[in-house]
Tab-separated table of N, CA and C and ligand atoms in Angstrom:
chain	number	residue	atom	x	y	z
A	1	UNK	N	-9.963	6.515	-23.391
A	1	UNK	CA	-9.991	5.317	-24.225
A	1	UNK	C	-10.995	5.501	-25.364
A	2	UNK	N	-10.605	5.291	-26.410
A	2	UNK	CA	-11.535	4.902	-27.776
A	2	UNK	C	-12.820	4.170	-27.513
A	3	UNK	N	-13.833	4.417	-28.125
A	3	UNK	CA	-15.242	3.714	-27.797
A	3	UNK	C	-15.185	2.741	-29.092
A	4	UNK	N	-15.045	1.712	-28.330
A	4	UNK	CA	-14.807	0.022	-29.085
A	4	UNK	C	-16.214	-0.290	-29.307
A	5	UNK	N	-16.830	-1.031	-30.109
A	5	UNK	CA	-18.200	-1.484	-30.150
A	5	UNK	C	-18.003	-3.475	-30.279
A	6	UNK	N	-18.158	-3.855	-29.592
A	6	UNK	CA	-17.939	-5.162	-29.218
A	6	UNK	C	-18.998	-5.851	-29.826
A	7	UNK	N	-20.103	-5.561	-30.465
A	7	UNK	CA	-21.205	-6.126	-30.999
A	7	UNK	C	-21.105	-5.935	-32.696
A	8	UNK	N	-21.374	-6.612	-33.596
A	8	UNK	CA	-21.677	-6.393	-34.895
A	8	UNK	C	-23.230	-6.147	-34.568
A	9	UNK	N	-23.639	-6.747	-34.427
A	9	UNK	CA	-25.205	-6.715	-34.610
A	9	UNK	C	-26.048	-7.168	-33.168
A	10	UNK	N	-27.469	-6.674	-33.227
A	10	UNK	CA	-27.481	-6.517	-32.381
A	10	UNK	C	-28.179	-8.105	-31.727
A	11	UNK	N	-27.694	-8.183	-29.960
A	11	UNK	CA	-27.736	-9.968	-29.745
A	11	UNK	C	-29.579	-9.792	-29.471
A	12	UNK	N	-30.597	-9.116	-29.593
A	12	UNK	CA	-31.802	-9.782	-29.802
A	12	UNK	C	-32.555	-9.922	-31.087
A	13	UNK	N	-31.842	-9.057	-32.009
A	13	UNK	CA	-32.823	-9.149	-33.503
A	13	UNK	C	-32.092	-9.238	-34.619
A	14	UNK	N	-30.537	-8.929	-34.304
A	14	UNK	CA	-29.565	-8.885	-35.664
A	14	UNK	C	-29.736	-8.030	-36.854
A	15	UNK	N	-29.864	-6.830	-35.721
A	15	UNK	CA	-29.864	-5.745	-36.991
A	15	UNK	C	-28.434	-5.384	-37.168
A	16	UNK	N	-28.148	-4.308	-37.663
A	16	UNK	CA	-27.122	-3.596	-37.702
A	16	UNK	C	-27.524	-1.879	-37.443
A	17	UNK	N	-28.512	-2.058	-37.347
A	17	UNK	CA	-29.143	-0.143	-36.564
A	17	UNK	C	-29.071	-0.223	-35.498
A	18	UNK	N	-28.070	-0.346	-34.843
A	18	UNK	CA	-28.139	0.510	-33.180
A	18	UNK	C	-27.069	1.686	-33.181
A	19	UNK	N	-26.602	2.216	-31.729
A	19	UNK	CA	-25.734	2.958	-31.715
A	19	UNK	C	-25.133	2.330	-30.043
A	20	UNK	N	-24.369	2.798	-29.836
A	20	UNK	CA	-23.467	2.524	-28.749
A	20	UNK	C	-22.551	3.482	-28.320
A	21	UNK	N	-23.367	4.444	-27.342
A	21	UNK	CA	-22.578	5.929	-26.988
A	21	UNK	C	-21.971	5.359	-26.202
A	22	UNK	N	-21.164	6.416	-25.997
A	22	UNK	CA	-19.579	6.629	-25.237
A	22	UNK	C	-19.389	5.181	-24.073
A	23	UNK	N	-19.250	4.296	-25.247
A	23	UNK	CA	-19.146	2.706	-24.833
A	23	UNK	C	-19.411	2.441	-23.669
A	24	UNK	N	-20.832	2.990	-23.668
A	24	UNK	CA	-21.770	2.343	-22.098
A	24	UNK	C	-22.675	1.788	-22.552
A	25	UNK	N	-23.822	2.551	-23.722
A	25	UNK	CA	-24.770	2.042	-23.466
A	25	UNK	C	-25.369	1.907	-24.972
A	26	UNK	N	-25.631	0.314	-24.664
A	26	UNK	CA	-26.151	-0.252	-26.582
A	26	UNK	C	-27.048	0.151	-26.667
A	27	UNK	N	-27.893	0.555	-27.835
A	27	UNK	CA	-29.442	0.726	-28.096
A	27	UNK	C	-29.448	0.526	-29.545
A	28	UNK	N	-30.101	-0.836	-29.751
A	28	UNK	CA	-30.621	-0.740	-30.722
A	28	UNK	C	-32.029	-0.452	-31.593
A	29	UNK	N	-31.986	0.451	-32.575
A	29	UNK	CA	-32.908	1.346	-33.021
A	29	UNK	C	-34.012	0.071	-33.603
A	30	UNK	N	-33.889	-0.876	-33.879
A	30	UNK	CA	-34.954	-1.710	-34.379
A	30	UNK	C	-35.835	-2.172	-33.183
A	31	UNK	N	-35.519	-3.038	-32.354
A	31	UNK	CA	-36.162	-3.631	-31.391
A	31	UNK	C	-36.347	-2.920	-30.356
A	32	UNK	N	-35.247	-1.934	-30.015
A	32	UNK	CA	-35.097	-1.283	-29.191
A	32	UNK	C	-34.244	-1.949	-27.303
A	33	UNK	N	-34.074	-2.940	-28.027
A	33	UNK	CA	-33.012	-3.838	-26.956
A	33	UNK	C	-32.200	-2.737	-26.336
A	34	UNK	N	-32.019	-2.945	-25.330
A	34	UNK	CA	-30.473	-1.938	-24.564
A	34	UNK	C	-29.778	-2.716	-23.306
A	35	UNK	N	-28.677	-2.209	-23.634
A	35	UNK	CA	-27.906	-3.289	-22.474
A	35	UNK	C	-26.677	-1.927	-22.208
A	36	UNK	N	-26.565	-1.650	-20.451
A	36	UNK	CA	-25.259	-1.318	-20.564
A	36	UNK	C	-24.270	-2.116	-19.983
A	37	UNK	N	-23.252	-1.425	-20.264
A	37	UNK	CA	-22.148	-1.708	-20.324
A	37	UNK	C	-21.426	-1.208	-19.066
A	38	UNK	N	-21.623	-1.643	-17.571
A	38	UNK	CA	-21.479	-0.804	-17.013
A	38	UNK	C	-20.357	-0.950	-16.160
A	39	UNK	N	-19.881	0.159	-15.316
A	39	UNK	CA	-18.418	-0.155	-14.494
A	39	UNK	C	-18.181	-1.073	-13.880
A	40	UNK	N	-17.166	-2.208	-13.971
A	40	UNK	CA	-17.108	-2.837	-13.198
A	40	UNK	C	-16.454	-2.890	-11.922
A	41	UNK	N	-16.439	-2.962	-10.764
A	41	UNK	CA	-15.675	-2.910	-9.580
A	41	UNK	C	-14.702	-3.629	-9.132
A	42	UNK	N	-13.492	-3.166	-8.916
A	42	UNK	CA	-12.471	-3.637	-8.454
A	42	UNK	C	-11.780	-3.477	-7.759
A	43	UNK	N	-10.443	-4.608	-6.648
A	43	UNK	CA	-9.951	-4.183	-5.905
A	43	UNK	C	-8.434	-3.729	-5.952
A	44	UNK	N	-7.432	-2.857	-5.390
A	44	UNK	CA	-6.396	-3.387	-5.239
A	44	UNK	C	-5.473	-2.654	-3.614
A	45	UNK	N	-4.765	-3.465	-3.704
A	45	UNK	CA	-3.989	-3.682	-2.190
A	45	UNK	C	-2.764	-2.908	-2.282
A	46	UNK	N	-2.511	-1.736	-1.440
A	46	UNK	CA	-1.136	-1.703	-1.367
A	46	UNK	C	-0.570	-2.278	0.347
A	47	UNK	N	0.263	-3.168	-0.067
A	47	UNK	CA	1.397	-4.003	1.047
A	47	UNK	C	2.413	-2.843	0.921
A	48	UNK	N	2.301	-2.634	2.561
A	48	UNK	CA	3.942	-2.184	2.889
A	48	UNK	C	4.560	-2.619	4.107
A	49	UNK	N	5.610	-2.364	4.270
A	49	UNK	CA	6.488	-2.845	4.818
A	49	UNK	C	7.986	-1.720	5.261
A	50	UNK	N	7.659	-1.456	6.308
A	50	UNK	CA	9.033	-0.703	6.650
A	50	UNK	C	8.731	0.949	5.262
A	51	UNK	N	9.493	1.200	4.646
A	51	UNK	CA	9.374	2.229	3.548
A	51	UNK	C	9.297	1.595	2.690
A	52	UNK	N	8.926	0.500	2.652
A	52	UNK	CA	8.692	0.092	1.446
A	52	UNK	C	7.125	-0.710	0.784
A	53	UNK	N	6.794	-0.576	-0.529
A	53	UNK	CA	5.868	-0.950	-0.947
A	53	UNK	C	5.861	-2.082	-2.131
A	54	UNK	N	4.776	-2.797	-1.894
A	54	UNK	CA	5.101	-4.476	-2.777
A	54	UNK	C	4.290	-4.092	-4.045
A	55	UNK	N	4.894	-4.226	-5.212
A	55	UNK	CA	4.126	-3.832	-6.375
A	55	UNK	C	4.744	-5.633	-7.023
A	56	UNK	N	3.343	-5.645	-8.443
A	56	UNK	CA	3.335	-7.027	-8.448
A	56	UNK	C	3.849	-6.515	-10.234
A	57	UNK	N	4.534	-7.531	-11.369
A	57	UNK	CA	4.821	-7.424	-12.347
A	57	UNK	C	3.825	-8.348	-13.216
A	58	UNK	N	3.091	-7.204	-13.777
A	58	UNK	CA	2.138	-8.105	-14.895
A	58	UNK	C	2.775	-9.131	-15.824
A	59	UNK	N	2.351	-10.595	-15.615
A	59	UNK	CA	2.414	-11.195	-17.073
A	59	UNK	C	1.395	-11.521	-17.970
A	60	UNK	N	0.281	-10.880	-17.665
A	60	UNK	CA	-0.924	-10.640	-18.859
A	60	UNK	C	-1.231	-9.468	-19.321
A	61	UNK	N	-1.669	-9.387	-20.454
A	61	UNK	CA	-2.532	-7.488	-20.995
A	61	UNK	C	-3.669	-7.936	-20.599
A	62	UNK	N	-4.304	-6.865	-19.917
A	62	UNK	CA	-3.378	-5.260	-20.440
A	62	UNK	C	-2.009	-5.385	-19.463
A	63	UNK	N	-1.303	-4.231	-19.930
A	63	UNK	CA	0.160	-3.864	-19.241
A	63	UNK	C	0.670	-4.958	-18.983
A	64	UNK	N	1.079	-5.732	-19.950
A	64	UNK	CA	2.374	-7.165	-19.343
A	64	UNK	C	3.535	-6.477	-19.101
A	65	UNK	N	3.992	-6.621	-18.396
A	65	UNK	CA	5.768	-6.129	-18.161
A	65	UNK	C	5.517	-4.772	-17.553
A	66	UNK	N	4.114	-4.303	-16.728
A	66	UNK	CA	4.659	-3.443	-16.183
A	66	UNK	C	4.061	-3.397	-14.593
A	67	UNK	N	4.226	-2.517	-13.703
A	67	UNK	CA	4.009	-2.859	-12.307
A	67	UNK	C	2.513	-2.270	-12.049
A	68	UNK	N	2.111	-3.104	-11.001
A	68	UNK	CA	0.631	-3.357	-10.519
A	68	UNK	C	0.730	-3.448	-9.197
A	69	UNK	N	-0.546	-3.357	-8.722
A	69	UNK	CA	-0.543	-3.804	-7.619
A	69	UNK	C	-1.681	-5.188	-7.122
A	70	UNK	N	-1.427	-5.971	-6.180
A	70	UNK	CA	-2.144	-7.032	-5.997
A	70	UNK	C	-3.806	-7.148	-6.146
A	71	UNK	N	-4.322	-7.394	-6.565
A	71	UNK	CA	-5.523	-7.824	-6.466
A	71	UNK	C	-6.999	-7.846	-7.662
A	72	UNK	N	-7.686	-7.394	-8.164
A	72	UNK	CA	-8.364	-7.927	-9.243
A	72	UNK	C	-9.750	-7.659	-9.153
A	73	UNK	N	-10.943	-8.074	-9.693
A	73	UNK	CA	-12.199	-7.735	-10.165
A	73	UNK	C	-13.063	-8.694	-8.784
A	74	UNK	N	-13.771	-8.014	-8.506
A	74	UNK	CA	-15.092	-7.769	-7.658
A	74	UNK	C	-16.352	-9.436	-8.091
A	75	UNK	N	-16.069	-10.035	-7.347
A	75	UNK	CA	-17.470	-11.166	-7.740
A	75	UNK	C	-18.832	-10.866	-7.215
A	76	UNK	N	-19.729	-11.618	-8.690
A	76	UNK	CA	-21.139	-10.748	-8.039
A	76	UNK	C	-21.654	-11.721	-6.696
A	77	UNK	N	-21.607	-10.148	-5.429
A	77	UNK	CA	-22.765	-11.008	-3.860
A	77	UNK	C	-20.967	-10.873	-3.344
A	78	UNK	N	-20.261	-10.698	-3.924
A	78	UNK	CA	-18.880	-10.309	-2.369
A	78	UNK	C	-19.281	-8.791	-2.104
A	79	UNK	N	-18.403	-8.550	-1.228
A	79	UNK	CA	-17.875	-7.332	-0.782
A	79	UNK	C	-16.784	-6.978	-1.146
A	80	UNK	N	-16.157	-5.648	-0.863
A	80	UNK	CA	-15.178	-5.481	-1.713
A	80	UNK	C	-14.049	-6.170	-1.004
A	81	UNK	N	-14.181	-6.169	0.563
A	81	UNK	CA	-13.208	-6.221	1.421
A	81	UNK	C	-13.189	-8.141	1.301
A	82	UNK	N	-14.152	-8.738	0.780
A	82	UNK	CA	-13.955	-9.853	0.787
A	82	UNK	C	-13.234	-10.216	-0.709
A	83	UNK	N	-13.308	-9.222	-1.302
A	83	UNK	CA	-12.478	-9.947	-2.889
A	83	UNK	C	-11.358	-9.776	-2.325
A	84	UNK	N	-10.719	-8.427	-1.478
A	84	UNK	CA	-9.409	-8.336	-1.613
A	84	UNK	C	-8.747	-9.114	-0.884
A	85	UNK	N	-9.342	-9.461	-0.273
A	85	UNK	CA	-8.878	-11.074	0.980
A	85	UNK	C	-8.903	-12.773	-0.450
A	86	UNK	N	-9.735	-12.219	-1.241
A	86	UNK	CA	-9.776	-13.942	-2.118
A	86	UNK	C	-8.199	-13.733	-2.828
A	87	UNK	N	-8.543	-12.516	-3.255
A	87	UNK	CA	-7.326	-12.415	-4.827
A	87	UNK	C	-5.938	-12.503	-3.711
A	88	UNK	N	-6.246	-11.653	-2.862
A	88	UNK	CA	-4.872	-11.646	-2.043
A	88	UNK	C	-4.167	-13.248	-1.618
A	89	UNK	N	-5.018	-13.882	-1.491
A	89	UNK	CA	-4.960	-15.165	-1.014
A	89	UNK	C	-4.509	-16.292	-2.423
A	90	UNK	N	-5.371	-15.294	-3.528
A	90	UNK	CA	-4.853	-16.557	-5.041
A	90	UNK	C	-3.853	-16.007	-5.654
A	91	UNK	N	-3.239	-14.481	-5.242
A	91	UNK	CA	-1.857	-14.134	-6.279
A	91	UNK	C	-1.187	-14.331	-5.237
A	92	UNK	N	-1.014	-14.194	-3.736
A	92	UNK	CA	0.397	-13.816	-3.442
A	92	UNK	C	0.380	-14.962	-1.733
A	93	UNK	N	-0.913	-15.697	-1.530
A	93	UNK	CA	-0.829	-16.717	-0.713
A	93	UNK	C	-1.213	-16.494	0.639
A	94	UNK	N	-1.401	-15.070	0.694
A	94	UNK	CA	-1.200	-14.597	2.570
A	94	UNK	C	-2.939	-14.650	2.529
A	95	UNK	N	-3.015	-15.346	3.891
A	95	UNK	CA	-4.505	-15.228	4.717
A	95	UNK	C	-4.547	-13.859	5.227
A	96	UNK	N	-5.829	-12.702	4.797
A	96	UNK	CA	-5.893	-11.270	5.528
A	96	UNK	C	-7.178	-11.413	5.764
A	97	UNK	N	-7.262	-10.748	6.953
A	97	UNK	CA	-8.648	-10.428	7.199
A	97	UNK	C	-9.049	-9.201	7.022
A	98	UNK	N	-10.570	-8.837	6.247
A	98	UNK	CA	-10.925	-7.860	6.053
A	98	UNK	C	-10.718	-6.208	7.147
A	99	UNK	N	-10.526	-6.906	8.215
A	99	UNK	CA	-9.929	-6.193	9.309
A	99	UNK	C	-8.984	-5.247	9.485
A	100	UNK	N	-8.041	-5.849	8.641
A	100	UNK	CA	-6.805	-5.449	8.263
A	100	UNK	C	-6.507	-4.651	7.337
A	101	UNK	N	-7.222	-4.438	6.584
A	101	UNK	CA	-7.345	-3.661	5.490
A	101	UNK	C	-7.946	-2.082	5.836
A	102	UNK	N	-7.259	-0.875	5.269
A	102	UNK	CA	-7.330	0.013	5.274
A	102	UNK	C	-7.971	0.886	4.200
A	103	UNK	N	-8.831	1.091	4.249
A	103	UNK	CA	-9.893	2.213	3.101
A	103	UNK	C	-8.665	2.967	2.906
A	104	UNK	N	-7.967	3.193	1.110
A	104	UNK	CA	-7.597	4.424	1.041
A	104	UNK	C	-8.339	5.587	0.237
A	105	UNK	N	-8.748	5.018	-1.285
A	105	UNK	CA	-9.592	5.844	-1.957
A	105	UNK	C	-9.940	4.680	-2.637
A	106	UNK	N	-10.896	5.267	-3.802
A	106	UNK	CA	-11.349	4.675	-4.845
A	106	UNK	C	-10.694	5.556	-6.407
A	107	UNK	N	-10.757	4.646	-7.348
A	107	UNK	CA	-9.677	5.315	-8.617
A	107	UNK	C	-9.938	4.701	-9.707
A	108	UNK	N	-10.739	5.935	-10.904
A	108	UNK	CA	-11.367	5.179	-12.115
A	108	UNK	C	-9.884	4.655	-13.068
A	109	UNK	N	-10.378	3.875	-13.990
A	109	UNK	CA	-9.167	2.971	-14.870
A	109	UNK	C	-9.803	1.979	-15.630
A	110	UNK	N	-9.265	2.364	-17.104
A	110	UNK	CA	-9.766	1.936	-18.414
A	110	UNK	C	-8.853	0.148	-18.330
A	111	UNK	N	-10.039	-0.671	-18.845
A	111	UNK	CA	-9.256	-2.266	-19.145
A	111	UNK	C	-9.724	-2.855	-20.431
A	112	UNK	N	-8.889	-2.491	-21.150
A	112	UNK	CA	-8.867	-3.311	-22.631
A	112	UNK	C	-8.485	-4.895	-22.575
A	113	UNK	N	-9.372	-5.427	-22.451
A	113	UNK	CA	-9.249	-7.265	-22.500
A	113	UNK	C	-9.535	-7.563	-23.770
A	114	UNK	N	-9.314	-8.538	-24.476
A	114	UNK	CA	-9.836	-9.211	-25.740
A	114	UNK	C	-10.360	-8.133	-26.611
A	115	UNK	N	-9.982	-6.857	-26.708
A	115	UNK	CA	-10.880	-5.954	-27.592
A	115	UNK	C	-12.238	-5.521	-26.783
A	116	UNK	N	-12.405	-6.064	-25.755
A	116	UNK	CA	-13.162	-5.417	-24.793
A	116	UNK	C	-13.089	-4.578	-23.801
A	117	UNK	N	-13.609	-2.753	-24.839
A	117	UNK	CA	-12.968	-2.236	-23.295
A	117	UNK	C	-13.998	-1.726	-22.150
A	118	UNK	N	-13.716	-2.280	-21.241
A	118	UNK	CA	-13.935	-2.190	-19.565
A	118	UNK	C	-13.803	-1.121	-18.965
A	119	UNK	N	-14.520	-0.385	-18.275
A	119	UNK	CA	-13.784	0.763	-17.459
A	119	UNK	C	-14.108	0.388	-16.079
A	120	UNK	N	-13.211	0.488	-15.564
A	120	UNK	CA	-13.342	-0.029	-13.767
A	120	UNK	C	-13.425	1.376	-12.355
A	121	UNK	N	-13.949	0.854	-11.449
A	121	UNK	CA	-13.851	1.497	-10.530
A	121	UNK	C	-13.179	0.914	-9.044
A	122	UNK	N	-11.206	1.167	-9.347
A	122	UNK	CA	-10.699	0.361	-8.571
A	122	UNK	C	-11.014	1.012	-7.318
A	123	UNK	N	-10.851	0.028	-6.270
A	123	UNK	CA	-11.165	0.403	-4.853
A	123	UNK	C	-9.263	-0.464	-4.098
A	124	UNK	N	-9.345	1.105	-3.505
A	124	UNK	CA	-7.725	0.832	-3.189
A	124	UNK	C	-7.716	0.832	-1.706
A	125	UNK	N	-7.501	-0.310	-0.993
A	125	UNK	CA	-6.887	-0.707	0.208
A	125	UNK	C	-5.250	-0.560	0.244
A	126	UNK	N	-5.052	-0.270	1.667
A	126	UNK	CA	-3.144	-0.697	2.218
A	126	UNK	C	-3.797	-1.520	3.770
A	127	UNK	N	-2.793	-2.292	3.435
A	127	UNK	CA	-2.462	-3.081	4.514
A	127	UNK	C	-1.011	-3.552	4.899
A	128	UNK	N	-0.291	-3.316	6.223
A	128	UNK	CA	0.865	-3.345	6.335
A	128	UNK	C	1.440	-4.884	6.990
A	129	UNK	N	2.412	-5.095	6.812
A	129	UNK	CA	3.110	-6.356	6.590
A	129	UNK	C	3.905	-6.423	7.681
A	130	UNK	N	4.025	-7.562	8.428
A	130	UNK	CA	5.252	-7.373	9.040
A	130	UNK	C	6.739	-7.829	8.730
A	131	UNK	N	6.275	-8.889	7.517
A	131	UNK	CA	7.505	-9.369	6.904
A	131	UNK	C	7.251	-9.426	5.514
A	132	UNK	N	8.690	-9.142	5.109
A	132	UNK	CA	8.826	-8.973	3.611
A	132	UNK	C	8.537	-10.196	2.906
A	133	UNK	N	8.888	-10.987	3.254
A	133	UNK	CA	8.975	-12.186	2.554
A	133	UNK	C	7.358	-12.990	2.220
A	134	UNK	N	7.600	-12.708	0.583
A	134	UNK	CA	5.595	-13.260	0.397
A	134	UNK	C	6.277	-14.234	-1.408
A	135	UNK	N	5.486	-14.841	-1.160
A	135	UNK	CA	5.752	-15.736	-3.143
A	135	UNK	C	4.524	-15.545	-3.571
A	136	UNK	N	5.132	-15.742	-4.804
A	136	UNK	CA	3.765	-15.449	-6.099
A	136	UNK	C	3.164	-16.964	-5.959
A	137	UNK	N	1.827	-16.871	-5.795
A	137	UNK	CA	0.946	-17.905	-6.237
A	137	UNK	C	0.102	-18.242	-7.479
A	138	UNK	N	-0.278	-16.767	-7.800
A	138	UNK	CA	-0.749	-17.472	-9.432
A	138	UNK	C	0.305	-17.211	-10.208
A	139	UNK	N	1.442	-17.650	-10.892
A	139	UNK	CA	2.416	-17.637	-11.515
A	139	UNK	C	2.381	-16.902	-12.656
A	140	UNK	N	0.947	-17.651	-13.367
A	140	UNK	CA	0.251	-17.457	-14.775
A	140	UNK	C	0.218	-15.607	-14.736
A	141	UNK	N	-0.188	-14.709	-13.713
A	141	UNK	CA	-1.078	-13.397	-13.941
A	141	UNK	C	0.312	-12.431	-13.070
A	142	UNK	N	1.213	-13.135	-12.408
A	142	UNK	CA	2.353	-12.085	-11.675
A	142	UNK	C	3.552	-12.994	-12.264
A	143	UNK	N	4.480	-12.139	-13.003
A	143	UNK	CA	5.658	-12.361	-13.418
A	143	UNK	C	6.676	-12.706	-12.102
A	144	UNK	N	6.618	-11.047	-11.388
A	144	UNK	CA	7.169	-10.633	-10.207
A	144	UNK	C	6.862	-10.044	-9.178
A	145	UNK	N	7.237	-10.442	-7.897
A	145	UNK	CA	7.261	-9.194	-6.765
A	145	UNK	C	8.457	-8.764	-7.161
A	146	UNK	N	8.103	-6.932	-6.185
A	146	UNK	CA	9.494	-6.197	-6.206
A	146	UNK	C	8.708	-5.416	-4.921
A	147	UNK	N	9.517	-5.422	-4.056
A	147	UNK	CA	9.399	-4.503	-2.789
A	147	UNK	C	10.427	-3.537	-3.465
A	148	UNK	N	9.593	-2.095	-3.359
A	148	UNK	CA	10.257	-0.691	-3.739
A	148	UNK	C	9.820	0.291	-2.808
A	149	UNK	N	11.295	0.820	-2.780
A	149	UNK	CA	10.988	2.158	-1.414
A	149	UNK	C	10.533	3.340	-1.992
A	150	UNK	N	9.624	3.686	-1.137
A	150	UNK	CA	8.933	5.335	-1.754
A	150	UNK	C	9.255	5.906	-2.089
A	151	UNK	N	10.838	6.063	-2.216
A	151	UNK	CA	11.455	7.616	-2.729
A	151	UNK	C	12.324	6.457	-3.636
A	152	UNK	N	12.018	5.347	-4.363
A	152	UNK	CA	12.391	4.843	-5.715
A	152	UNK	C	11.466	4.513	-6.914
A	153	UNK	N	10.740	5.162	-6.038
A	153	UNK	CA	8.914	4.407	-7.322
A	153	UNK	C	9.142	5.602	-8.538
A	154	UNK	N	8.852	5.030	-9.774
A	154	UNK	CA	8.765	6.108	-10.754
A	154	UNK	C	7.504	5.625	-11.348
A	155	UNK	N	6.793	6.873	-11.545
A	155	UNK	CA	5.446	6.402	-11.513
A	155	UNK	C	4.982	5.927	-13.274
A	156	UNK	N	6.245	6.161	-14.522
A	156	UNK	CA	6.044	5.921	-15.695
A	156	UNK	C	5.875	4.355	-15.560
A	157	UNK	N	6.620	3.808	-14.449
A	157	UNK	CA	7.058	2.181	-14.652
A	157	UNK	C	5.435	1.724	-14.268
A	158	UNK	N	4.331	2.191	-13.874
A	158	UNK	CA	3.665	1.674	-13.057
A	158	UNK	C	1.987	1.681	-14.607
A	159	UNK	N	1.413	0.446	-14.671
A	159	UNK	CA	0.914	0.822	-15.622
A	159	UNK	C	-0.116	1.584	-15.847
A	160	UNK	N	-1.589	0.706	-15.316
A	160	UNK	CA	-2.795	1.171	-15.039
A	160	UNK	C	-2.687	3.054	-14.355
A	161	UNK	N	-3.753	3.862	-15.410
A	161	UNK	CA	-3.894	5.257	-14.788
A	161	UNK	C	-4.580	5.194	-13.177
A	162	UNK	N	-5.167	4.393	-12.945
A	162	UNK	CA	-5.902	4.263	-11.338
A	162	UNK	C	-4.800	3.984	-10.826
A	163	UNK	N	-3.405	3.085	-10.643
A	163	UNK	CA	-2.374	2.159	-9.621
A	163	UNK	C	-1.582	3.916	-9.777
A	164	UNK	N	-1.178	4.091	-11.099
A	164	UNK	CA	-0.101	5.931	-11.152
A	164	UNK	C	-0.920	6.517	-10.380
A	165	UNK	N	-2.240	6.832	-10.272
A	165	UNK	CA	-2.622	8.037	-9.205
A	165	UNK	C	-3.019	8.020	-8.043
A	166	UNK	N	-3.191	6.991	-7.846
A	166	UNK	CA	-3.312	6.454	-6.210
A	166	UNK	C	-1.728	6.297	-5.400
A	167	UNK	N	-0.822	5.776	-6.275
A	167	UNK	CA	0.796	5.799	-5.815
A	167	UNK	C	1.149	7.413	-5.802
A	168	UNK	N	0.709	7.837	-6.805
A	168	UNK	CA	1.459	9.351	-7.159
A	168	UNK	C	0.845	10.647	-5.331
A	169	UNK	N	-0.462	10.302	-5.228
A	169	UNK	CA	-1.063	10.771	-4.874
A	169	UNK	C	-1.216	10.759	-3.362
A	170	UNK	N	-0.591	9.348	-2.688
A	170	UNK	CA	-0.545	9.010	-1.136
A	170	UNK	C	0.653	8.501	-0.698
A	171	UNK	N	1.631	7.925	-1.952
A	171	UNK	CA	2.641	7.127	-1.132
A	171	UNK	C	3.843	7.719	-1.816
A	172	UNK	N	4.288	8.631	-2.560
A	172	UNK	CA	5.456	9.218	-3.205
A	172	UNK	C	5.844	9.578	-2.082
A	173	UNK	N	7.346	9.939	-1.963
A	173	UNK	CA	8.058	10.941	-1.075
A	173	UNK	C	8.776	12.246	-1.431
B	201	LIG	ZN1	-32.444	-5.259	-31.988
């Protein structure tokens, strides 16, 4: 990703002399203020079911219209295993307990919001289902479910570089 500079000037003295390397870390040369910019942590879930796996259809950017998987950004004082139980609970409705959830890896991935870019450090759980049948709850942030079988996933359709290499990497056939 391109190193975006999200600041005109700088927020303790309003200079315009700082620098902002490889969009982590501000320093400005007058006051000498510094702030980084640093990874933020995140979760996501793969649901399966039989051979098959629940991928969710973005309706926000980044990646609107393309496939994701459930779950979202890390609040400060949770755990990880407790975000993926909140988000799981506000996109797609199901009560999980951290219990249930399976460590698979962790998987870096760039997030351009508002001209702000983010780089994350998703943290990827599976947890298996016994029934297919789940509805979208936040309407606003998932277009769609699509339960897809492992040997139909194409990994161009899938957006985020962390969701392609964590799919590419454990659940292809
Ligand atoms: Zn300054």
């Amino acid at each position: 990703m391109e190193s975006t500079t999200f600041f005109k000037f700088c927020p303790n003295c309003g200079s315009q002399n700082f620098e902002y390397k490889n969009n982590f870390k501000f320093n400005c040369h007058k006051c000498d203020f510094v702030l980084y910019h640093n990874i933020a942590a995140a979760v996501a879930i793969v649901f399966t079911f039989e051979d098959k796996i629940l991928f969710t259809v973005r309706n926000v950017d980044p990646d609107k219209g393309k496939l994701d998987l459930p779950g979202g950004f890390i609040d400060p004082s949770e755990t990880a295993e407790q975000a993926a139980c909140r988000e799981i609970k506000e996109e797609i409705g199901l009560t999980i307990l951290p219990s249930e959830l399976t460590y698979i890896t962790s998987s870096p991935n760039d997030y351009l919001y508002k001209n702000v870019a983010y780089r994350t450090m998703d943290i990827i759980y599976e947890c298996q289902l016994e029934t297919s049948t789940i509805d979208i709850t936040a309407k606003d942030e998932i277009k769609e479910l699509i339960w897809m079988k492992r040997s139909e996933i194409k990994l161009e359709s899938i957006g985020f570089v962390s969701i392609r290499s964590v799919i590419g990497q454990y659940y292809l056939l």
